[in-house]
XYZ file of C-alpha atoms in Angstrom:
711
model
C 37.727 23.690 -3.997
C 36.032 21.936 -6.887
C 36.571 23.222 -10.412
C 32.989 23.216 -11.670
C 34.053 23.747 -15.282
C 36.046 20.529 -15.128
C 33.148 18.805 -13.324
C 30.749 19.898 -16.065
C 33.064 18.362 -18.683
C 33.018 15.082 -16.734
C 29.226 15.152 -16.730
C 29.165 15.783 -20.487
C 31.607 12.961 -21.238
C 29.581 10.582 -19.080
C 26.295 11.347 -20.843
C 27.819 11.022 -24.311
C 30.126 8.042 -23.765
C 28.459 5.739 -21.223
C 27.711 2.278 -22.653
C 25.103 0.094 -20.943
C 25.326 -3.709 -21.125
C 22.004 -5.554 -20.895
C 20.773 -9.057 -21.685
C 17.967 -9.670 -24.125
C 15.316 -12.395 -23.863
C 17.672 -14.957 -25.442
C 20.356 -14.214 -22.843
C 22.743 -12.444 -25.229
C 24.630 -9.390 -23.984
C 23.582 -6.223 -25.819
C 25.303 -2.841 -25.583
C 23.569 0.508 -25.937
C 24.262 4.197 -25.472
C 21.839 4.513 -22.589
C 21.880 8.267 -21.999
C 22.293 9.215 -25.664
C 19.116 7.271 -26.408
C 17.461 8.928 -23.422
C 18.430 12.381 -24.725
C 16.911 11.575 -28.118
C 13.705 10.362 -26.461
C 13.472 13.635 -24.536
C 14.029 15.611 -27.745
C 11.301 13.565 -29.474
C 8.963 14.335 -26.536
C 8.363 10.646 -25.824
C 10.040 10.789 -22.426
C 9.751 13.228 -19.532
C 11.902 11.826 -16.717
C 15.680 11.837 -17.149
C 17.085 9.595 -14.394
C 20.853 9.479 -13.828
C 22.033 6.503 -11.788
C 25.126 6.966 -9.628
C 25.956 3.299 -10.241
C 26.352 4.193 -13.925
C 28.478 7.241 -13.033
C 30.834 5.058 -11.014
C 30.903 2.278 -13.607
C 31.924 4.753 -16.326
C 35.292 5.959 -14.925
C 35.525 4.214 -11.523
C 35.868 7.703 -10.034
C 34.775 7.301 -6.419
C 35.615 10.919 -5.558
C 33.356 12.254 -8.317
C 30.437 10.146 -7.108
C 31.034 11.307 -3.522
C 30.889 14.922 -4.658
C 27.539 14.312 -6.341
C 26.159 12.600 -3.219
C 27.332 15.401 -0.911
C 26.318 18.351 -3.141
C 23.400 16.942 -5.093
C 21.582 20.234 -5.659
C 24.573 21.881 -7.387
C 25.268 18.852 -9.558
C 21.596 18.568 -10.508
C 21.743 22.094 -11.963
C 25.045 21.195 -13.635
C 23.590 18.098 -15.303
C 20.591 20.176 -16.456
C 22.937 22.713 -18.085
C 24.864 19.922 -19.818
C 21.633 18.309 -21.082
C 20.459 21.691 -22.432
C 23.779 21.984 -24.249
C 24.019 18.556 -25.876
C 20.363 17.636 -26.420
C 19.911 16.708 -30.123
C 17.286 17.942 -32.521
C 14.043 15.956 -32.676
C 13.882 13.179 -35.249
C 10.138 13.510 -35.701
C 7.881 16.378 -36.665
C 5.148 17.417 -34.307
C 1.789 17.735 -35.969
C 0.099 19.869 -33.332
C 1.991 22.601 -31.533
C 1.114 22.930 -27.882
C 0.625 26.231 -26.055
C 4.298 26.492 -25.162
C 5.390 26.151 -28.795
C 2.982 28.870 -29.923
C 4.046 31.286 -27.203
C 7.766 30.720 -27.754
C 7.400 31.194 -31.511
C 5.496 34.437 -30.932
C 8.139 35.714 -28.511
C 11.005 34.949 -30.854
C 9.285 36.800 -33.744
C 8.523 39.735 -31.460
C 12.154 39.934 -30.337
C 13.409 39.771 -33.912
C 11.041 42.574 -34.899
C 12.189 44.787 -32.021
C 15.806 44.097 -32.780
C 15.242 45.174 -36.398
C 13.508 48.412 -35.334
C 16.109 49.363 -32.727
C 19.410 47.586 -33.499
C 21.456 49.834 -31.205
C 19.350 49.245 -28.104
C 21.360 47.848 -25.229
C 18.355 46.946 -23.117
C 17.168 43.488 -23.967
C 15.792 41.916 -20.804
C 13.970 39.214 -22.770
C 16.495 38.360 -25.491
C 17.320 35.023 -23.836
C 14.513 32.936 -22.429
C 15.121 31.224 -19.063
C 16.396 27.728 -19.633
C 13.830 26.383 -17.193
C 11.075 27.684 -19.454
C 12.375 25.683 -22.424
C 13.013 22.398 -20.590
C 10.600 19.548 -21.258
C 12.219 17.013 -18.937
C 12.651 16.360 -15.207
C 16.156 15.354 -14.145
C 16.614 13.092 -11.128
C 19.815 11.692 -9.622
C 19.277 8.178 -8.274
C 21.402 6.803 -5.397
C 23.609 3.771 -5.655
C 21.992 0.386 -5.086
C 24.350 -0.249 -2.157
C 23.076 2.826 -0.292
C 21.222 1.666 2.816
C 17.910 3.216 3.722
C 18.126 5.223 6.942
C 15.399 5.566 9.553
C 14.207 9.139 10.040
C 15.773 9.195 13.492
C 19.235 8.622 11.981
C 19.171 11.710 9.702
C 21.320 14.394 11.326
C 22.585 17.885 10.530
C 25.576 16.385 8.694
C 23.191 15.152 5.985
C 22.054 18.660 4.992
C 22.414 18.990 1.223
C 23.256 15.302 0.799
C 21.414 12.648 -1.163
C 19.722 10.486 1.497
C 17.566 7.376 1.352
C 14.827 6.969 3.987
C 12.228 4.304 4.606
C 8.900 4.811 6.338
C 5.133 4.817 6.033
C 3.114 7.571 4.371
C 0.620 9.061 6.834
C -0.621 12.143 4.959
C -0.923 13.042 1.286
C -2.063 16.440 0.030
C -3.789 17.201 -3.229
C -1.671 17.814 -6.316
C -1.496 21.544 -7.023
C 0.335 23.647 -9.647
C 3.648 25.077 -8.475
C 5.040 28.177 -10.194
C 8.493 27.676 -11.723
C 8.859 30.650 -14.134
C 6.637 33.729 -13.851
C 6.035 35.796 -17.011
C 5.045 39.477 -16.863
C 4.058 41.960 -19.559
C 4.078 45.742 -19.237
C 0.773 47.442 -20.051
C 2.613 50.561 -21.296
C 5.601 49.471 -23.392
C 4.754 45.780 -23.920
C 7.981 44.522 -22.326
C 8.003 40.822 -21.466
C 9.864 39.906 -18.273
C 10.652 36.501 -16.805
C 11.220 35.659 -13.151
C 12.510 32.259 -12.057
C 11.035 31.022 -8.786
C 13.402 28.798 -6.803
C 11.747 28.902 -3.365
C 8.329 28.153 -1.940
C 7.546 31.891 -1.801
C 8.543 34.834 -3.991
C 7.864 38.563 -4.361
C 6.184 39.433 -7.687
C 7.609 42.273 -9.789
C 5.068 45.103 -10.060
C 6.902 47.994 -11.802
C 8.392 47.804 -15.283
C 12.224 48.093 -15.065
C 12.670 49.129 -18.723
C 14.311 52.523 -19.367
C 12.344 52.945 -22.587
C 9.118 52.805 -20.593
C 10.190 55.662 -18.284
C 11.713 57.740 -21.137
C 8.580 57.637 -23.291
C 6.382 58.545 -20.353
C 8.302 61.548 -19.021
C 6.914 62.777 -15.758
C 4.610 59.780 -15.428
C 4.876 56.643 -13.335
C 6.428 53.556 -14.858
C 4.228 50.966 -16.486
C 2.621 48.249 -14.358
C 3.551 44.604 -14.907
C 0.769 42.040 -15.226
C 1.432 38.343 -14.697
C 0.535 36.127 -17.659
C -0.543 32.671 -16.471
C -0.556 31.137 -19.975
C 2.987 32.291 -20.561
C 4.265 31.088 -17.178
C 5.471 27.582 -16.393
C 3.874 25.494 -13.675
C 4.758 22.018 -12.464
C 2.793 19.495 -10.415
C 3.492 19.701 -6.686
C 2.457 17.444 -3.826
C 3.482 17.317 -0.201
C 3.439 14.056 1.727
C 4.431 13.269 5.283
C 6.478 10.165 5.983
C 6.655 8.567 9.427
C 9.244 6.126 10.701
C 8.247 2.484 10.947
C 7.241 0.891 14.219
C 10.407 -1.215 14.450
C 12.549 1.941 14.223
C 10.902 3.682 17.185
C 12.674 3.175 20.547
C 10.551 2.101 23.481
C 8.936 5.068 25.168
C 9.334 7.427 22.183
C 6.783 8.718 19.721
C 7.445 8.141 15.998
C 9.052 11.011 14.100
C 7.783 12.322 10.791
C 9.130 14.550 8.021
C 7.764 16.442 5.044
C 8.585 15.230 1.542
C 8.063 17.384 -1.562
C 7.107 15.540 -4.755
C 7.208 17.333 -8.101
C 6.258 16.475 -11.654
C 5.983 12.802 -12.505
C 6.745 11.760 -8.911
C 3.346 12.995 -7.737
C 0.523 10.514 -7.162
C 3.066 7.732 -6.695
C 1.947 6.847 -3.163
C -1.078 7.023 -0.924
C -1.549 7.093 2.828
C -0.609 3.761 4.362
C 2.058 2.813 1.803
C 5.462 1.652 3.022
C 7.961 3.426 0.760
C 11.648 4.109 0.308
C 12.294 7.693 -0.785
C 15.598 9.045 -2.109
C 16.075 12.782 -2.166
C 17.861 15.897 -0.944
C 17.717 16.693 2.762
C 17.312 20.477 2.936
C 16.312 23.153 5.461
C 13.506 25.632 4.921
C 12.526 28.640 7.079
C 9.096 28.869 8.612
C 6.726 31.341 6.985
C 3.804 33.454 8.108
C 2.648 33.217 11.699
C 4.899 30.208 12.325
C 7.963 32.341 11.534
C 7.123 34.702 14.413
C 6.919 31.838 16.863
C 9.878 29.854 15.502
C 12.346 32.739 15.375
C 15.674 31.468 14.045
C 14.600 27.825 14.023
C 14.215 26.271 10.560
C 12.216 23.275 9.410
C 13.617 20.446 7.274
C 12.214 18.519 4.348
C 13.239 16.048 1.642
C 13.152 17.019 -2.035
C 12.293 13.647 -3.561
C 14.282 12.167 -6.430
C 12.682 8.708 -6.493
C 9.840 6.869 -4.747
C 9.738 3.082 -4.410
C 6.766 1.204 -2.934
C 7.572 -1.938 -0.950
C 4.204 -3.591 -0.376
C 1.909 -2.858 -3.258
C -1.757 -3.661 -3.217
C -2.866 -6.909 -4.825
C -4.201 -5.006 -7.844
C -0.776 -3.392 -8.440
C 1.160 -6.665 -8.346
C 2.923 -7.389 -11.627
C 3.837 -11.063 -11.770
C 6.640 -12.283 -14.004
C 5.862 -15.123 -16.449
C 8.013 -17.472 -14.344
C 6.081 -16.620 -11.183
C 2.740 -16.993 -12.961
C 3.831 -20.415 -14.201
C 4.836 -21.472 -10.685
C 1.506 -20.293 -9.288
C -0.379 -22.278 -11.950
C 1.664 -25.408 -11.210
C 1.139 -25.139 -7.456
C -2.587 -24.562 -7.953
C -2.818 -27.964 -9.672
C -0.727 -29.719 -7.029
C -1.952 -31.709 -4.049
C -3.591 -29.841 -1.157
C -2.340 -26.351 -2.055
C -5.007 -24.937 0.269
C -3.669 -26.800 3.305
C -0.010 -26.155 2.495
C -0.571 -22.415 2.081
C -2.442 -22.309 5.387
C 0.323 -24.204 7.220
C 2.870 -21.815 5.714
C 1.270 -18.961 7.662
C 3.303 -18.486 10.857
C 4.778 -22.035 10.890
C 6.512 -21.164 14.173
C 3.081 -21.163 15.863
C 1.902 -24.641 16.824
C -1.540 -25.888 15.770
C -4.506 -23.608 14.979
C -4.949 -25.288 11.587
C -8.540 -24.165 11.037
C -7.741 -20.661 12.268
C -4.884 -20.380 9.765
C -7.136 -21.656 6.972
C -9.676 -18.993 7.891
C -6.994 -16.284 7.866
C -5.891 -17.460 4.424
C -9.514 -17.224 3.263
C -9.670 -13.717 4.696
C -6.633 -12.560 2.688
C -8.084 -14.064 -0.499
C -11.562 -12.684 0.185
C -14.798 -13.018 -1.692
C -16.121 -11.012 -4.632
C -17.587 -7.560 -4.023
C -20.857 -7.300 -5.904
C -22.399 -4.053 -7.159
C -26.057 -4.211 -8.095
C -26.655 -2.802 -11.614
C -29.884 -1.068 -10.670
C -29.452 1.070 -7.571
C -25.698 0.544 -7.158
C -26.024 -1.248 -3.813
C -22.814 -3.057 -2.841
C -22.456 -6.423 -1.151
C -19.098 -6.672 0.526
C -16.669 -9.412 -0.340
C -14.215 -8.858 2.537
C -14.285 -11.409 5.350
C -14.216 -10.349 9.018
C -12.806 -12.686 11.672
C -12.655 -12.435 15.461
C -10.278 -14.517 17.591
C -11.485 -14.762 21.193
C -9.399 -16.762 23.588
C -7.399 -17.185 26.730
C -4.069 -15.400 27.196
C -1.045 -17.097 25.673
C -2.678 -18.809 22.678
C -0.694 -16.743 20.109
C -3.539 -14.452 19.006
C -1.334 -11.358 18.808
C 1.427 -13.256 17.019
C -1.057 -14.350 14.354
C -2.209 -10.753 13.917
C 1.380 -9.514 13.568
C 2.178 -12.195 10.995
C -0.902 -11.389 8.902
C 0.158 -7.719 8.875
C 3.552 -8.813 7.553
C 2.170 -11.067 4.817
C -0.656 -8.807 3.629
C 0.476 -6.091 1.174
C -1.481 -3.477 3.108
C -1.867 -4.381 6.757
C -2.346 -1.983 9.657
C -1.861 -3.173 13.243
C -3.420 -1.259 16.103
C -4.279 -1.940 19.712
C -7.773 -1.393 21.029
C -6.737 0.300 24.247
C -4.517 2.794 22.440
C -7.020 3.558 19.664
C -9.748 6.160 19.749
C -12.692 6.541 17.406
C -10.924 9.407 15.629
C -7.718 7.387 15.348
C -9.615 4.553 13.703
C -11.748 6.625 11.326
C -10.501 10.127 10.415
C -9.357 13.373 12.037
C -9.878 16.947 10.825
C -6.584 18.877 10.651
C -5.432 22.129 9.133
C -3.221 21.679 6.098
C 0.079 23.530 6.683
C 0.434 24.243 2.951
C -2.997 25.668 2.104
C -4.316 26.371 5.661
C -7.476 24.504 4.712
C -9.205 21.897 6.833
C -8.349 18.439 5.536
C -9.140 14.915 6.642
C -6.305 12.689 7.830
C -7.289 9.050 7.601
C -7.127 6.770 10.585
C -6.190 3.092 10.775
C -9.290 1.861 8.937
C -8.784 4.331 6.067
C -5.073 3.521 5.830
C -5.988 -0.171 5.567
C -8.248 0.432 2.554
C -8.079 -2.609 0.218
C -6.157 -4.447 2.929
C -6.519 -5.881 6.439
C -6.835 -3.940 9.692
C -5.708 -5.995 12.692
C -7.125 -4.742 15.990
C -5.610 -6.328 19.080
C -7.174 -6.115 22.567
C -10.544 -5.570 20.909
C -12.407 -6.091 24.175
C -10.566 -3.236 25.910
C -11.814 -0.527 23.553
C -14.212 2.094 24.821
C -17.800 1.421 23.777
C -18.070 4.830 22.063
C -14.948 4.086 20.009
C -16.057 0.565 19.149
C -19.296 1.794 17.574
C -17.306 3.558 14.840
C -16.388 0.120 13.459
C -19.993 -0.975 12.864
C -20.402 0.967 9.621
C -16.996 -0.154 8.325
C -17.686 -3.844 8.876
C -20.838 -3.918 6.759
C -21.086 -0.840 4.489
C -17.268 -0.469 4.270
C -17.481 3.323 4.398
C -16.839 5.997 7.020
C -19.284 8.897 7.138
C -17.772 12.152 8.390
C -19.536 15.393 9.350
C -16.929 17.576 11.071
C -15.763 21.190 10.784
C -17.976 21.835 7.773
C -16.687 18.717 5.987
C -19.434 16.249 5.131
C -18.166 13.295 3.146
C -17.914 9.517 2.994
C -14.519 7.816 2.985
C -13.792 4.361 1.610
C -12.735 1.750 4.146
C -12.835 -1.419 2.042
C -10.930 -3.398 4.619
C -11.182 -6.756 6.336
C -11.282 -6.635 10.138
C -9.203 -9.152 12.074
C -9.869 -8.671 15.776
C -8.349 -10.421 18.782
C -9.946 -10.229 22.214
C -9.800 -11.786 25.672
C -12.894 -12.941 27.536
C -14.474 -10.566 30.012
C -12.886 -12.337 33.000
C -9.382 -12.568 31.548
C -9.739 -16.322 31.022
C -12.829 -18.078 29.725
C -15.199 -18.994 32.550
C -17.128 -22.171 31.625
C -19.688 -21.462 34.361
C -20.818 -18.335 32.547
C -22.726 -18.131 29.279
C -20.789 -17.291 26.084
C -22.340 -13.824 25.879
C -21.293 -13.081 29.444
C -17.765 -14.141 28.545
C -17.642 -12.195 25.267
C -18.881 -8.896 26.693
C -19.495 -7.641 23.143
C -22.841 -6.501 21.692
C -24.726 -8.902 19.424
C -24.899 -6.284 16.671
C -21.100 -6.350 16.482
C -20.709 -10.114 16.768
C -23.132 -10.714 13.891
C -20.846 -8.711 11.591
C -18.026 -11.242 11.997
C -18.207 -14.006 9.405
C -16.157 -16.338 11.600
C -15.515 -16.201 15.324
C -13.140 -18.696 16.925
C -12.994 -19.310 20.646
C -9.529 -20.593 21.538
C -9.462 -22.107 25.033
C -6.274 -23.251 26.725
C -7.271 -26.655 28.141
C -4.748 -28.983 29.777
C -4.162 -32.066 27.659
C -1.049 -34.146 28.147
C -0.567 -35.184 24.510
C -1.181 -31.778 22.929
C 0.790 -30.007 25.661
C 3.802 -32.237 25.045
C 3.658 -31.666 21.270
C 3.395 -27.916 21.732
C 6.273 -27.843 24.233
C 8.495 -29.831 21.860
C 7.559 -27.431 19.038
C 8.396 -24.320 21.093
C 11.647 -25.836 22.365
C 12.711 -26.650 18.795
C 12.009 -23.094 17.650
C 14.070 -21.638 20.501
C 16.903 -24.094 19.967
C 17.267 -23.784 16.188
C 15.785 -20.341 15.508
C 13.348 -21.712 12.923
C 10.224 -23.825 12.707
C 10.427 -27.639 12.709
C 10.736 -29.370 9.367
C 7.351 -30.075 7.805
C 6.381 -32.685 5.223
C 6.559 -30.037 2.462
C 8.599 -26.953 1.578
C 7.113 -23.973 3.379
C 6.145 -21.126 1.049
C 7.809 -17.775 1.692
C 5.622 -14.678 2.288
C 6.485 -13.234 -1.138
C 5.102 -16.310 -2.936
C 1.993 -16.285 -0.715
C 1.392 -12.647 -1.709
C 1.901 -13.509 -5.372
C -0.466 -16.494 -5.170
C -3.146 -14.433 -3.436
C -2.706 -11.620 -5.974
C -3.276 -14.110 -8.788
C -6.237 -15.679 -6.969
C -7.930 -12.315 -6.376
C -8.019 -11.724 -10.128
C -10.535 -14.592 -10.386
C -14.179 -13.654 -9.805
C -16.053 -16.929 -9.230
C -19.824 -17.143 -9.498
C -22.285 -19.574 -7.966
C -23.837 -21.888 -10.603
C -27.572 -22.387 -10.673
C -27.384 -26.070 -9.750
C -25.727 -25.202 -6.409
C -28.442 -22.760 -5.370
C -30.717 -25.380 -3.801
C -27.772 -26.986 -2.008
C -26.766 -23.675 -0.404
C -30.360 -22.821 0.487
C -30.939 -26.211 2.139
C -27.651 -25.874 4.044
C -28.683 -22.482 5.401
C -32.186 -23.688 6.313
C -30.742 -26.707 8.137
C -28.365 -24.422 10.081
C -31.328 -22.289 11.137
C -33.282 -25.406 12.076
C -30.471 -26.798 14.225
C -30.225 -23.479 16.038
C -33.974 -23.478 16.647
C -33.796 -26.971 18.140
C -30.867 -26.074 20.363
C -32.676 -23.166 21.940
C -30.156 -22.971 24.760
C -27.735 -20.080 24.988
C -25.204 -21.219 22.411
C -23.555 -17.847 21.971
C -24.038 -17.780 18.190
C -26.681 -16.460 15.813
C -27.565 -17.675 12.336
C -28.902 -14.725 10.356
C -28.931 -13.539 6.754
C -25.398 -12.298 7.354
C -24.430 -15.922 7.975
C -25.685 -16.840 4.502
C -23.663 -13.997 2.949
C -20.620 -15.110 4.933
C -21.121 -18.658 3.641
C -21.113 -17.362 0.044
C -18.005 -15.255 0.673
C -16.095 -18.217 2.116
C -17.186 -20.437 -0.793
C -15.980 -17.827 -3.295
C -12.663 -17.550 -1.452
C -12.270 -21.337 -1.595
C -12.914 -21.276 -5.347
C -10.355 -18.511 -5.720
C -7.807 -20.687 -3.920
C -8.223 -23.214 -6.752
C -8.007 -20.388 -9.342
C -11.420 -21.510 -10.565
C -14.112 -19.164 -11.809
C -17.003 -21.409 -10.715
C -17.927 -22.260 -7.117
C -18.087 -26.043 -6.649
C -19.858 -28.094 -3.999
C -16.549 -28.834 -2.289
C -16.080 -25.064 -1.809
C -19.482 -24.791 -0.122
C -18.661 -27.823 2.033
C -15.371 -26.257 3.150
C -17.145 -22.992 3.957
C -19.742 -24.875 6.006
C -17.016 -26.849 7.770
C -15.188 -23.651 8.817
C -18.440 -22.137 10.024
C -19.262 -25.311 11.956
C -15.805 -25.351 13.560
C -16.251 -21.711 14.452
C -19.602 -22.377 16.120
C -18.401 -25.638 17.687
C -15.518 -23.861 19.410
C -18.105 -21.697 21.189
C -20.762 -24.336 21.816
C -18.219 -26.783 23.244
C -16.683 -24.160 25.502
C -18.460 -25.538 28.578
C -17.295 -29.084 27.936
C -14.533 -30.165 30.302
C -14.222 -33.803 29.170
C -11.726 -35.019 26.632
C -12.593 -34.347 22.976
C -14.404 -37.045 21.005
C -12.317 -39.020 18.566
C -13.260 -38.047 14.955
C -13.602 -41.679 13.848
C -15.931 -42.471 16.745
C -17.955 -39.333 16.091
C -18.391 -40.238 12.412
C -19.388 -43.803 13.365
C -22.027 -42.417 15.721
C -23.351 -40.173 12.962
C -23.662 -43.126 10.553
C -25.363 -45.260 13.223
C -27.867 -42.522 14.128
C -28.683 -41.868 10.460
C -29.233 -45.577 9.841
C -31.553 -45.851 12.818
C -33.505 -42.748 11.795
C -33.942 -43.880 8.173
C -34.651 -47.514 9.026
C -32.254 -48.758 6.339
C -29.237 -50.916 6.937
C -27.707 -49.853 3.610
C -26.725 -46.177 3.383
C -25.570 -44.298 0.303
C -22.170 -42.610 0.524
C -23.583 -39.432 -1.038
C -26.262 -39.247 1.698
C -23.924 -39.468 4.667
C -21.097 -37.228 3.319
C -22.964 -33.881 3.736
C -23.917 -34.798 7.311
C -20.327 -35.649 8.182
C -19.032 -32.418 6.652
C -21.708 -30.390 8.444
C -20.347 -31.668 11.775
C -16.892 -30.279 11.011
C -15.298 -33.554 9.874
C -13.464 -34.085 6.599
C -14.023 -36.526 3.748
C -10.649 -38.117 4.476
C -11.750 -38.911 8.044
C -14.955 -40.486 6.686
C -12.909 -42.725 4.386
C -10.712 -43.767 7.309
C -13.801 -44.645 9.345
C -15.191 -46.775 6.531
């Protein structure tokens, strides 16, 4: 059996003697009394959290048994460390100009006790001579696990972990509001003025109603004892929040539903995560009995929860990314290098062969445009880009969606057949803590400020698919359920993948008959690519060699540049999204003429092309141009950005318009030569300016490099 007096002495020696070795900016090793300095900061009221690392505990005396005891009985050692801190905490080095409410109340209580002690020195009843230590503490003590501790899936936590310090990893699916949680209740007697304290250690407690003082009953002979009234200003409350964590998709066995668990956050740990965050939580795994009506049904069965000690987010949003100076310097250097746009796009899923323009579009989608808010009426123009990938089976649509979810800081993957309208938007549930009706966000709400990837988009029910219309344009979800009328934010980009209506694309049918999607939904996609699996000996051989290499070596073939890792891509995009490019006045006419010419071409080709050019197309063109400028980390949209946006739009439309073509594709050089010849014949001039022919070549989906090769 452990000698807790000896253990407390070990804790005290550790806090007073531990020396931390750190390196300064020059690389020199500096030593410091880490926990002594932390104690002084707590005494000076400049620090609230007091985190004790088990790596430091082990490094101090190399006592593995002591660390094991802390890991296996964390609750007892947490109280022990709190007692030691209360004992050795120094006096403050600064004077506090303004006393807060707690200082005033404590000073009043101490004077009142001294006065009573002077009036009745022989009294043996002093229920309030010593204040509860919890009432005087101005810090929150947490014990952090060792860095070598592996995060467990929720399914791996068993009964043997009860009371232990565990580390779990999962996704947050529900977050309650932060509410005050009673820690110390203070009562005063309305007859004798006695002040009584009650420490609350559980979720529920029974208030004290009758004064226990003997002086109260003696002075009121024959009368009932005085009644105790709870004093809220004299009590101590702490912030409390309950979240529910669910195991990740890769941890769920086939055929099982994901498990979830409650996590209690207190104090400074509250508001550290939101629904949809992938987090690693360290805390105590403890049981708790059911209460109220649930206790009648549960009987002897108890629920379990995790009392959090630390919360670490894995994939932060782009706005929360903090880049180191070295990483910022690397991003700036790469932005000035050759073809950073193409290299970043080819670094997306390099194991997947081809789809260069699709990958460039997905990169544009992650970068996004600029969301504009009108100063007058507050109307918003979305900056997120929506993309739909329609194609035959086996063209790697789902793999692209999975990869984008991995790269994007906040990416939610869902399947259309397994998603309902409620699962995509929001559901009304009863909060188990407050018994109030609350909204639990669906996939689109969880993907707020991120990307929502919806696979099998064509297999969704029509009633469920209509819930996406508002999200794709207004980026909000309007709810009117169970007396709750509100609007939720869903500032997300939609990346949808779908199969044609007949499984494979039927060239004998019109594009709309193949799509089987309403025009109101298709017009909300900025880009829509039709990927058709056509037999072609050269491309088939290259793809087969690529796939065989991946299976043989377990990695993608060597490219002509070093492929960027997902972490650098996230960092580059985070830096690019901080830029808010604007369209200069001299480009306005160019963009207007480009849009008018697109409308004119569509009017001439009155056949069923499967695409529409509307005002949404113009907004999509501006969004893509802004995303291209962001890729260059430039605050001004240039003509080359507009040309690239038009090229992607042309390739998107060309993939649909050329869907009925069964002949071999036209060589780019021959196509450009035909364009030059037709322009020369139409203008009647043998000599043509380079600046006149370049926009026409780019509008047909060709590049400036191909034009130079043709010339």
